Amino acid sequence: MSKNVDVKRAKILDVAKRRFAHFGMAKTTMAEIAKDLSFSKALLYYYFPDKHSLYTAVLEHVVNEMLNRVEVYMRKALGVEDILLYAVESRMTIMRENYNLFEYSSSQFIQNPGEMGKNIGPFFERIRDQYSRILKKGVENKEIEVDDFNETAELLLFSLMGMRVGILSKDLNDCLFPTPDEFDLILTKQQKMVKIFLRGLRSI
Amino acid sequence: MSKNVDVKRAKILDVAKRRFAHFGMAKTTMAEIAKDLSFSKALLYYYFPDKHSLYTAVLEHVVNEMLNRVEVYMRKALGVEDILLYAVESRMTIMRENYNLFEYSSSQFIQNPGEMGKNIGPFFERIRDQYSRILKKGVENKEIEVDDFNETAELLLFSLMGMRVGILSKDLNDCLFPTPDEFDLILTKQQKMVKIFLRGLRSI
DNA sequence: AACTTGACTAATTCTTTTAAAAAATCAAAA
DNA sequence: TTTTGATTTTTTAAAAGAATTAGTCAAGTT
């Protein structure tokens, strides 16, 4: 039954997510995940070909959650600024909750940005595309003017990432959390950034 | 004669700068610098207490050049956008020429942003202050409106740094240059960013 | 006294080796 | 088809040793 397989995969994802979010990719072993589920390690490899696939699947799950929340909010058809501020905040909330999950992929990104790690590239694009659609909505509402949506969305995304200069940091081996204060600081900066950026795009 | 000391120090700085800019801090030895100047390594330590001081002195020299160019340009009293675009471009030029010099300090920064490495912190602040003064000038010209200069300058600086996400990168041990294309790409993004940011601050 | 050096020590980095841990496989059972 | 224990292969970690480099110092030169 393909149905049972999916259920089991979901259970595995759930358990793996907790471990990854808490201890990070590096400090989570397949044996531990298997133990949490109280079955053998070998079975994990029946459902996922390797550790990396499992990690990617978890990451995708979380990214989907991030995107979906914003997608839902977008349907309420508010102003661009509202949507973007919501996006920034909810994104930060999820990052806060799953910091060590992302820590791994961003360290991947840092070590090899050229090919985007080939793993996180797609996620990056999906997020950029969402920003792109948000901007498009703003244009339809006549709130802003944009010539190249993708380019502008990327610019926005990069500028927001710039706000956390000095945070991705840390010794990449330790899975230390940034303090809550740091998260708040970044969020505040990002909110201000969004406002300035949008004013910079507004019509007239 | 304190005069002679200064001349010698300048010569050392000049030679050291070339090595640091070319091979980076890590792959430049004090012995090599001494050899370039054809005198003994011990003498280097007569003029500079340690390698790090020498590096910092070189860095300061280059940062001064960066700041001065913009300072001069600023006196011509053009619009804020002109000044900022000039700042971004000349900064990029200098970074291009001295990439491996900065590579070290930015890796320092990444590994320990909390205390700003204590070395590069002051430089960072000086650059931010310059942005701050540029913004102030824009306000005086009634081109833009800014409530908190330092905060806004920092926001601008961070957003510009965000444009080079995926570049500071590389394996921090290798002293690989980013390709010229990458530099151009970043510069282009930064220029667009400056324009949007400034529009976001303009009056009315 | 200010400047310079060769020879020395101390600290750091690099390599190699070895052991431990964890990823991944597989034949066989339920 | 799903599950496992046992086995193999890869990665990581630690230790030891060699080599390089930072930094010191007493003594010599100008």
Tab-separated table of C-alpha atoms (C1' of nucleotides) in Angstrom:
chain	number	residue	atom	x	y	z
A	1	MET	CA	0.000	0.000	0.000
A	2	SER	CA	1.509	3.241	-1.086
A	3	LYS	CA	-0.674	4.832	1.573
A	4	ASN	CA	1.077	3.115	4.438
A	5	VAL	CA	4.436	4.071	3.046
A	6	ASP	CA	3.453	7.705	3.036
A	7	VAL	CA	2.252	7.563	6.605
A	8	LYS	CA	5.478	5.991	7.714
A	9	ARG	CA	7.538	8.462	5.791
A	10	ALA	CA	5.622	11.265	7.449
A	11	LYS	CA	6.337	9.817	10.875
A	12	ILE	CA	9.997	9.586	10.079
A	13	LEU	CA	10.036	13.147	8.797
A	14	ASP	CA	8.399	14.355	11.950
A	15	VAL	CA	10.894	12.695	14.261
A	16	ALA	CA	13.849	13.635	12.088
A	17	LYS	CA	12.691	17.223	11.967
A	18	ARG	CA	12.736	17.491	15.740
A	19	ARG	CA	16.254	16.127	15.964
A	20	PHE	CA	17.561	18.241	13.101
A	21	ALA	CA	15.905	21.378	14.417
A	22	HIS	CA	17.279	20.752	17.867
A	23	PHE	CA	20.751	19.355	17.328
A	24	GLY	CA	21.423	20.067	13.696
A	25	MET	CA	22.264	17.750	10.848
A	26	ALA	CA	25.827	16.998	11.951
A	27	LYS	CA	24.968	16.020	15.505
A	28	THR	CA	22.052	13.809	14.659
A	29	THR	CA	22.718	10.193	13.754
A	30	MET	CA	20.508	7.861	11.815
A	31	ALA	CA	20.724	5.468	14.737
A	32	GLU	CA	19.227	8.069	17.040
A	33	ILE	CA	16.353	8.760	14.714
A	34	ALA	CA	15.702	5.049	14.386
A	35	LYS	CA	15.788	4.675	18.146
A	36	ASP	CA	13.265	7.482	18.565
A	37	LEU	CA	10.963	5.580	16.264
A	38	SER	CA	11.886	2.336	17.967
A	39	PHE	CA	12.782	0.465	14.895
A	40	SER	CA	15.987	-0.506	13.210
A	41	LYS	CA	18.342	1.854	11.473
A	42	ALA	CA	18.224	-0.267	8.352
A	43	LEU	CA	14.555	0.483	7.967
A	44	LEU	CA	15.281	4.154	7.631
A	45	TYR	CA	17.249	3.335	4.545
A	46	TYR	CA	14.253	1.503	3.205
A	47	TYR	CA	12.240	4.701	3.255
A	48	PHE	CA	15.008	7.179	2.482
A	49	PRO	CA	18.015	6.350	0.335
A	50	ASP	CA	20.446	8.273	2.503
A	51	LYS	CA	20.788	10.765	5.300
A	52	HIS	CA	21.008	13.670	2.960
A	53	SER	CA	17.733	12.844	1.268
A	54	LEU	CA	16.110	12.674	4.644
A	55	TYR	CA	17.504	16.057	5.557
A	56	THR	CA	16.390	17.568	2.289
A	57	ALA	CA	12.919	16.124	2.722
A	58	VAL	CA	12.676	17.666	6.174
A	59	LEU	CA	13.928	20.973	4.892
A	60	GLU	CA	11.422	20.935	2.073
A	61	HIS	CA	8.665	20.229	4.534
A	62	VAL	CA	9.593	23.248	6.616
A	63	VAL	CA	10.093	25.507	3.638
A	64	ASN	CA	6.680	24.500	2.377
A	65	GLU	CA	5.208	25.512	5.690
A	66	MET	CA	6.930	28.868	5.390
A	67	LEU	CA	5.672	29.446	1.895
A	68	ASN	CA	2.165	28.211	2.605
A	69	ARG	CA	1.594	30.494	5.531
A	70	VAL	CA	2.421	33.471	3.409
A	71	GLU	CA	0.429	32.100	0.500
A	72	VAL	CA	-2.657	31.873	2.671
A	73	TYR	CA	-2.117	35.340	4.057
A	74	MET	CA	-1.708	36.679	0.560
A	75	ARG	CA	-5.180	35.537	-0.407
A	76	LYS	CA	-6.677	37.941	2.085
A	77	ALA	CA	-5.612	40.506	-0.440
A	78	LEU	CA	-4.041	43.158	1.746
A	79	GLY	CA	-1.423	45.710	0.768
A	80	VAL	CA	2.059	44.652	-0.304
A	81	GLU	CA	3.608	46.023	2.821
A	82	ASP	CA	1.356	43.975	5.053
A	83	ILE	CA	2.138	40.851	3.129
A	84	LEU	CA	5.870	41.404	3.114
A	85	LEU	CA	5.978	42.254	6.788
A	86	TYR	CA	4.015	39.121	7.479
A	87	ALA	CA	6.363	37.102	5.297
A	88	VAL	CA	9.419	38.436	7.064
A	89	GLU	CA	7.995	37.817	10.483
A	90	SER	CA	6.688	34.341	9.873
A	91	ARG	CA	9.891	33.382	8.157
A	92	MET	CA	11.802	34.551	11.209
A	93	THR	CA	9.521	32.617	13.533
A	94	ILE	CA	10.132	29.413	11.670
A	95	MET	CA	13.848	30.024	11.526
A	96	ARG	CA	13.877	30.630	15.230
A	97	GLU	CA	12.108	27.362	15.879
A	98	ASN	CA	14.284	25.380	13.527
A	99	TYR	CA	17.528	27.223	13.683
A	100	ASN	CA	19.849	24.262	13.597
A	101	LEU	CA	17.981	22.804	10.703
A	102	PHE	CA	18.791	25.820	8.586
A	103	GLU	CA	22.213	26.232	10.058
A	104	TYR	CA	23.409	23.247	8.102
A	105	SER	CA	22.033	24.329	4.779
A	106	SER	CA	23.313	27.853	5.158
A	107	SER	CA	26.755	26.568	6.007
A	108	GLN	CA	26.472	24.422	2.898
A	109	PHE	CA	25.606	27.547	0.993
A	110	ILE	CA	28.537	29.455	2.396
A	111	GLN	CA	31.030	26.775	1.523
A	112	ASN	CA	29.770	26.419	-1.986
A	113	PRO	CA	27.525	29.193	-3.184
A	114	GLY	CA	28.516	28.722	-6.794
A	115	GLU	CA	26.336	25.721	-7.344
A	116	MET	CA	24.074	26.705	-4.469
A	117	GLY	CA	24.962	23.435	-2.863
A	118	LYS	CA	22.582	22.062	-5.497
A	119	ASN	CA	20.378	21.229	-2.547
A	120	ILE	CA	19.223	24.555	-1.266
A	121	GLY	CA	19.200	26.253	-4.649
A	122	PRO	CA	15.637	25.221	-5.433
A	123	PHE	CA	14.424	26.434	-2.053
A	124	PHE	CA	16.101	29.728	-2.578
A	125	GLU	CA	14.364	30.089	-5.895
A	126	ARG	CA	10.994	29.209	-4.498
A	127	ILE	CA	11.316	31.884	-1.859
A	128	ARG	CA	12.437	34.405	-4.413
A	129	ASP	CA	9.514	33.455	-6.626
A	130	GLN	CA	7.132	34.052	-3.802
A	131	TYR	CA	8.566	37.513	-3.249
A	132	SER	CA	8.224	38.008	-6.948
A	133	ARG	CA	4.531	37.162	-6.820
A	134	ILE	CA	4.015	39.436	-3.852
A	135	LEU	CA	5.579	42.271	-5.777
A	136	LYS	CA	3.390	41.475	-8.743
A	137	LYS	CA	0.374	41.801	-6.561
A	138	GLY	CA	1.578	45.187	-5.406
A	139	VAL	CA	1.878	46.278	-8.998
A	140	GLU	CA	-1.637	45.077	-9.754
A	141	ASN	CA	-2.853	47.113	-6.812
A	142	LYS	CA	-1.005	50.076	-8.268
A	143	GLU	CA	0.939	50.394	-5.047
A	144	ILE	CA	4.353	49.985	-6.610
A	145	GLU	CA	6.101	49.870	-9.951
A	146	VAL	CA	8.491	47.108	-10.899
A	147	ASP	CA	10.127	46.423	-14.231
A	148	ASP	CA	11.878	43.127	-13.629
A	149	PHE	CA	10.067	41.093	-11.006
A	150	ASN	CA	12.610	38.372	-10.498
A	151	GLU	CA	15.507	40.751	-10.318
A	152	THR	CA	13.752	43.026	-7.875
A	153	ALA	CA	12.613	40.109	-5.759
A	154	GLU	CA	16.181	38.867	-5.599
A	155	LEU	CA	17.378	42.308	-4.615
A	156	LEU	CA	14.848	42.392	-1.821
A	157	LEU	CA	15.772	38.913	-0.679
A	158	PHE	CA	19.479	39.702	-0.671
A	159	SER	CA	19.019	42.954	1.176
A	160	LEU	CA	16.991	41.153	3.829
A	161	MET	CA	19.653	38.482	4.112
A	162	GLY	CA	22.142	41.288	4.603
A	163	MET	CA	20.324	42.236	7.774
A	164	ARG	CA	21.608	39.149	9.427
A	165	VAL	CA	25.195	39.813	8.650
A	166	GLY	CA	26.993	38.761	11.759
A	167	ILE	CA	24.565	36.054	12.670
A	168	LEU	CA	24.866	33.173	10.266
A	169	SER	CA	28.357	33.331	11.568
A	170	LYS	CA	29.342	31.480	14.724
A	171	ASP	CA	31.642	28.560	14.608
A	172	LEU	CA	29.831	26.421	12.080
A	173	ASN	CA	30.505	23.239	14.021
A	174	ASP	CA	28.902	24.232	17.234
A	175	CYS	CA	25.169	24.236	17.010
A	176	LEU	CA	24.752	27.282	19.149
A	177	PHE	CA	21.563	29.166	18.949
A	178	PRO	CA	21.643	32.837	18.295
A	179	THR	CA	20.092	34.485	21.273
A	180	PRO	CA	16.452	35.546	21.047
A	181	ASP	CA	17.675	39.120	21.208
A	182	GLU	CA	19.668	38.641	18.052
A	183	PHE	CA	16.635	37.284	16.254
A	184	ASP	CA	14.573	40.237	17.345
A	185	LEU	CA	17.257	42.634	16.236
A	186	ILE	CA	17.395	41.084	12.802
A	187	LEU	CA	13.645	41.066	12.485
A	188	THR	CA	13.436	44.718	13.407
A	189	LYS	CA	16.032	45.604	10.831
A	190	GLN	CA	14.276	43.547	8.214
A	191	GLN	CA	10.986	45.248	8.898
A	192	LYS	CA	12.549	48.646	8.474
A	193	MET	CA	14.262	47.430	5.348
A	194	VAL	CA	10.993	46.238	3.865
A	195	LYS	CA	9.418	49.626	4.439
A	196	ILE	CA	12.225	51.557	2.833
A	197	PHE	CA	12.476	49.128	-0.037
A	198	LEU	CA	8.784	49.317	-0.806
A	199	ARG	CA	8.759	53.101	-0.624
A	200	GLY	CA	11.568	52.931	-3.121
A	201	LEU	CA	9.319	51.057	-5.508
A	202	ARG	CA	6.119	52.947	-5.053
A	203	SER	CA	4.478	54.624	-7.986
A	204	ILE	CA	4.985	58.280	-8.977
B	1	MET	CA	64.657	60.780	14.079
B	2	SER	CA	60.983	60.061	14.230
B	3	LYS	CA	60.882	61.105	10.580
B	4	ASN	CA	63.052	58.263	9.422
B	5	VAL	CA	60.984	55.833	11.380
B	6	ASP	CA	57.870	56.975	9.602
B	7	VAL	CA	59.484	56.610	6.200
B	8	LYS	CA	60.594	53.098	7.021
B	9	ARG	CA	57.238	52.173	8.392
B	10	ALA	CA	55.651	53.433	5.201
B	11	LYS	CA	57.974	51.291	3.113
B	12	ILE	CA	57.130	48.267	5.164
B	13	LEU	CA	53.449	48.987	4.870
B	14	ASP	CA	53.766	49.279	1.131
B	15	VAL	CA	55.510	45.952	0.702
B	16	ALA	CA	53.285	44.214	3.191
B	17	LYS	CA	50.213	45.552	1.456
B	18	ARG	CA	51.254	43.987	-1.820
B	19	ARG	CA	51.802	40.609	-0.236
B	20	PHE	CA	48.599	40.707	1.788
B	21	ALA	CA	46.558	41.899	-1.162
B	22	HIS	CA	48.013	39.213	-3.366
B	23	PHE	CA	48.333	36.170	-1.161
B	24	GLY	CA	46.302	37.067	1.881
B	25	MET	CA	47.261	37.295	5.514
B	26	ALA	CA	47.564	33.562	6.108
B	27	LYS	CA	49.847	32.838	3.195
B	28	THR	CA	52.229	35.694	3.795
B	29	THR	CA	55.071	35.195	6.240
B	30	MET	CA	57.004	37.840	8.051
B	31	ALA	CA	60.168	36.331	6.593
B	32	GLU	CA	58.902	36.937	3.091
B	33	ILE	CA	58.082	40.537	3.775
B	34	ALA	CA	61.519	41.039	5.301
B	35	LYS	CA	63.140	39.422	2.307
B	36	ASP	CA	61.257	41.721	-0.060
B	37	LEU	CA	62.710	44.648	1.851
B	38	SER	CA	66.059	42.906	2.033
B	39	PHE	CA	66.528	43.183	5.700
B	40	SER	CA	66.118	40.869	8.630
B	41	LYS	CA	62.864	39.590	9.991
B	42	ALA	CA	63.784	40.834	13.444
B	43	LEU	CA	63.773	44.373	12.180
B	44	LEU	CA	60.128	44.064	11.242
B	45	TYR	CA	59.422	43.478	14.874
B	46	TYR	CA	61.286	46.634	15.705
B	47	TYR	CA	58.788	48.643	13.696
B	48	PHE	CA	55.682	46.594	14.325
B	49	PRO	CA	55.058	44.661	17.516
B	50	ASP	CA	53.491	41.687	15.738
B	51	LYS	CA	52.066	40.424	12.493
B	52	HIS	CA	48.583	41.365	13.411
B	53	SER	CA	49.491	44.969	14.051
B	54	LEU	CA	51.132	45.089	10.675
B	55	TYR	CA	48.056	43.671	9.042
B	56	THR	CA	45.804	46.099	10.831
B	57	ALA	CA	48.019	49.000	9.827
B	58	VAL	CA	47.837	47.935	6.207
B	59	LEU	CA	44.107	47.518	6.416
B	60	GLU	CA	43.724	50.919	7.968
B	61	HIS	CA	45.783	52.416	5.197
B	62	VAL	CA	43.549	50.934	2.542
B	63	VAL	CA	40.353	51.803	4.350
B	64	ASN	CA	41.580	55.368	4.633
B	65	GLU	CA	42.084	55.454	0.918
B	66	MET	CA	38.549	54.203	0.428
B	67	LEU	CA	37.108	56.802	2.741
B	68	ASN	CA	39.231	59.643	1.429
B	69	ARG	CA	38.248	59.149	-2.177
B	70	VAL	CA	34.627	59.428	-1.262
B	71	GLU	CA	35.311	62.324	1.081
B	72	VAL	CA	36.921	64.254	-1.738
B	73	TYR	CA	34.119	63.434	-4.113
B	74	MET	CA	31.605	64.536	-1.530
B	75	ARG	CA	33.058	68.054	-1.438
B	76	LYS	CA	32.053	68.557	-5.036
B	77	ALA	CA	28.592	68.775	-3.539
B	78	LEU	CA	26.582	66.616	-5.914
B	79	GLY	CA	23.352	64.797	-5.189
B	80	VAL	CA	23.203	61.982	-2.673
B	81	GLU	CA	22.680	59.382	-5.333
B	82	ASP	CA	25.806	60.417	-7.204
B	83	ILE	CA	27.844	60.270	-4.048
B	84	LEU	CA	26.522	56.895	-2.977
B	85	LEU	CA	26.987	55.382	-6.410
B	86	TYR	CA	30.513	56.712	-6.431
B	87	ALA	CA	31.118	55.302	-2.962
B	88	VAL	CA	29.848	51.890	-3.941
B	89	GLU	CA	31.892	51.782	-7.103
B	90	SER	CA	35.163	53.010	-5.652
B	91	ARG	CA	34.748	50.700	-2.717
B	92	MET	CA	34.317	47.808	-5.112
B	93	THR	CA	37.368	48.831	-7.100
B	94	ILE	CA	39.536	48.815	-4.035
B	95	MET	CA	38.122	45.519	-2.878
B	96	ARG	CA	38.834	44.040	-6.255
B	97	GLU	CA	42.438	45.163	-6.114
B	98	ASN	CA	42.975	44.007	-2.560
B	99	TYR	CA	40.634	41.107	-2.327
B	100	ASN	CA	42.792	38.829	-0.257
B	101	LEU	CA	43.541	41.608	2.140
B	102	PHE	CA	39.884	41.922	3.014
B	103	GLU	CA	39.277	38.236	2.764
B	104	TYR	CA	41.082	37.739	6.040
B	105	SER	CA	39.242	40.393	7.959
B	106	SER	CA	35.875	39.314	6.678
B	107	SER	CA	36.598	35.739	7.644
B	108	GLN	CA	37.571	37.102	11.050
B	109	PHE	CA	34.259	38.863	11.118
B	110	ILE	CA	32.355	35.752	10.189
B	111	GLN	CA	33.963	33.644	12.839
B	112	ASN	CA	33.380	36.169	15.539
B	113	PRO	CA	30.905	38.878	14.706
B	114	GLY	CA	29.900	39.379	18.296
B	115	GLU	CA	32.929	41.401	19.208
B	116	MET	CA	33.505	42.356	15.584
B	117	GLY	CA	36.888	40.726	15.865
B	118	LYS	CA	37.712	43.879	17.801
B	119	ASN	CA	39.978	44.661	14.882
B	120	ILE	CA	37.627	45.408	12.052
B	121	GLY	CA	34.919	46.856	14.244
B	122	PRO	CA	36.341	50.385	14.087
B	123	PHE	CA	36.644	50.198	10.311
B	124	PHE	CA	33.102	49.074	10.010
B	125	GLU	CA	31.999	52.011	12.104
B	126	ARG	CA	33.996	54.476	10.090
B	127	ILE	CA	32.378	53.303	6.902
B	128	ARG	CA	28.967	53.446	8.453
B	129	ASP	CA	29.707	56.938	9.710
B	130	GLN	CA	30.616	58.021	6.240
B	131	TYR	CA	27.332	56.708	4.906
B	132	SER	CA	25.698	58.530	7.747
B	133	ARG	CA	27.291	61.804	6.701
B	134	ILE	CA	26.330	61.249	3.104
B	135	LEU	CA	22.746	60.767	4.145
B	136	LYS	CA	22.930	63.900	6.246
B	137	LYS	CA	24.029	65.819	3.219
B	138	GLY	CA	21.063	64.464	1.301
B	139	VAL	CA	18.770	65.690	4.026
B	140	GLU	CA	20.347	69.126	3.964
B	141	ASN	CA	19.758	69.203	0.217
B	142	LYS	CA	16.154	68.271	0.916
B	143	GLU	CA	16.548	65.234	-1.290
B	144	ILE	CA	15.667	62.704	1.371
B	145	GLU	CA	14.244	62.429	4.847
B	146	VAL	CA	15.949	60.439	7.584
B	147	ASP	CA	15.093	60.238	11.243
B	148	ASP	CA	17.938	58.184	12.641
B	149	PHE	CA	21.109	58.661	10.598
B	150	ASN	CA	23.225	55.935	12.120
B	151	GLU	CA	20.493	53.384	12.016
B	152	THR	CA	19.610	54.155	8.432
B	153	ALA	CA	23.247	54.160	7.400
B	154	GLU	CA	23.681	50.767	8.971
B	155	LEU	CA	20.617	49.506	7.178
B	156	LEU	CA	22.038	50.711	3.902
B	157	LEU	CA	25.415	49.184	4.623
B	158	PHE	CA	23.905	45.838	5.578
B	159	SER	CA	21.662	45.742	2.553
B	160	LEU	CA	24.652	46.415	0.314
B	161	MET	CA	26.619	43.689	2.054
B	162	GLY	CA	23.708	41.403	1.371
B	163	MET	CA	24.305	41.863	-2.338
B	164	ARG	CA	27.407	39.837	-2.081
B	165	VAL	CA	25.794	36.898	-0.446
B	166	GLY	CA	27.476	33.955	-2.030
B	167	ILE	CA	30.782	35.650	-2.506
B	168	LEU	CA	32.511	36.081	0.812
B	169	SER	CA	32.049	32.377	0.714
B	170	LYS	CA	34.663	30.127	-0.812
B	171	ASP	CA	36.797	27.896	1.297
B	172	LEU	CA	38.264	30.448	3.643
B	173	ASN	CA	41.693	28.884	3.506
B	174	ASP	CA	42.209	29.073	-0.186
B	175	CYS	CA	42.901	32.563	-1.333
B	176	LEU	CA	40.889	32.274	-4.483
B	177	PHE	CA	39.795	35.417	-6.173
B	178	PRO	CA	36.210	35.831	-7.084
B	179	THR	CA	36.062	36.194	-10.806
B	180	PRO	CA	35.780	39.682	-12.272
B	181	ASP	CA	32.314	38.753	-13.427
B	182	GLU	CA	31.247	38.144	-9.883
B	183	PHE	CA	32.517	41.545	-8.839
B	184	ASP	CA	30.620	43.195	-11.652
B	185	LEU	CA	27.491	41.327	-10.743
B	186	ILE	CA	27.686	42.460	-7.172
B	187	LEU	CA	28.394	46.033	-8.168
B	188	THR	CA	25.411	46.084	-10.491
B	189	LYS	CA	23.177	44.785	-7.752
B	190	GLN	CA	24.537	47.306	-5.293
B	191	GLN	CA	23.908	50.163	-7.679
B	192	LYS	CA	20.313	49.114	-8.150
B	193	MET	CA	19.995	48.711	-4.419
B	194	VAL	CA	21.273	52.223	-3.802
B	195	LYS	CA	18.705	53.651	-6.156
B	196	ILE	CA	15.786	51.847	-4.609
B	197	PHE	CA	16.972	52.606	-1.087
B	198	LEU	CA	17.338	56.299	-1.784
B	199	ARG	CA	13.955	56.493	-3.462
B	200	GLY	CA	12.633	54.895	-0.315
B	201	LEU	CA	14.007	57.783	1.719
B	202	ARG	CA	13.104	60.660	-0.537
B	203	SER	CA	10.904	63.422	0.726
B	204	ILE	CA	7.136	63.435	0.290
C	1	DA	C1'	71.016	56.017	21.537
C	2	DA	C1'	68.782	54.379	17.493
C	3	DC	C1'	69.013	50.741	14.411
C	4	DT	C1'	70.072	46.012	12.781
C	5	DT	C1'	71.096	41.162	12.900
C	6	DG	C1'	71.766	35.930	13.547
C	7	DA	C1'	70.627	32.643	16.449
C	8	DC	C1'	67.202	31.029	19.548
C	9	DT	C1'	62.545	29.754	21.637
C	10	DA	C1'	57.615	29.216	21.503
C	11	DA	C1'	53.605	28.781	19.212
C	12	DT	C1'	51.071	27.254	15.226
C	13	DT	C1'	50.052	24.739	11.432
C	14	DC	C1'	50.464	20.432	8.604
C	15	DT	C1'	50.856	15.462	8.081
C	16	DT	C1'	50.408	11.019	9.229
C	17	DT	C1'	48.621	7.462	11.869
C	18	DT	C1'	45.227	5.163	14.411
C	19	DA	C1'	40.930	4.420	16.642
C	20	DA	C1'	36.133	5.318	17.011
C	21	DA	C1'	31.747	6.499	15.185
C	22	DA	C1'	28.458	6.716	11.938
C	23	DA	C1'	26.747	5.977	7.192
C	24	DA	C1'	25.378	2.697	4.060
C	25	DT	C1'	24.648	-2.282	2.445
C	26	DC	C1'	22.840	-6.904	2.411
C	27	DA	C1'	21.328	-11.474	3.128
C	28	DA	C1'	17.839	-13.442	5.426
C	29	DA	C1'	13.557	-13.457	8.412
C	30	DA	C1'	8.704	-11.990	9.494
D	1	DT	C1'	6.459	-5.929	1.135
D	2	DT	C1'	8.400	-4.737	5.346
D	3	DT	C1'	11.850	-5.420	8.891
D	4	DT	C1'	16.182	-6.599	11.122
D	5	DG	C1'	21.059	-8.056	12.842
D	6	DA	C1'	25.313	-8.305	11.240
D	7	DT	C1'	28.791	-6.543	8.136
D	8	DT	C1'	31.254	-3.306	5.287
D	9	DT	C1'	32.630	1.259	3.909
D	10	DT	C1'	33.166	6.180	4.883
D	11	DT	C1'	33.727	9.936	7.905
D	12	DT	C1'	35.094	11.933	11.679
D	13	DA	C1'	38.314	12.546	15.963
D	14	DA	C1'	42.232	12.292	18.463
D	15	DA	C1'	47.118	11.760	19.046
D	16	DA	C1'	51.750	12.146	17.826
D	17	DG	C1'	55.362	14.048	15.325
D	18	DA	C1'	57.504	16.973	11.922
D	19	DA	C1'	57.855	21.377	9.875
D	20	DT	C1'	56.878	25.982	9.403
D	21	DT	C1'	56.363	30.391	11.180
D	22	DA	C1'	55.651	33.939	14.803
D	23	DG	C1'	57.990	36.238	18.083
D	24	DT	C1'	62.332	37.166	21.393
D	25	DC	C1'	66.920	38.449	22.743
D	26	DA	C1'	71.634	39.389	23.490
D	27	DA	C1'	75.047	41.282	21.007
D	28	DG	C1'	76.915	44.114	17.102
D	29	DT	C1'	76.879	48.233	14.023
D	30	DT	C1'	76.238	52.983	12.756
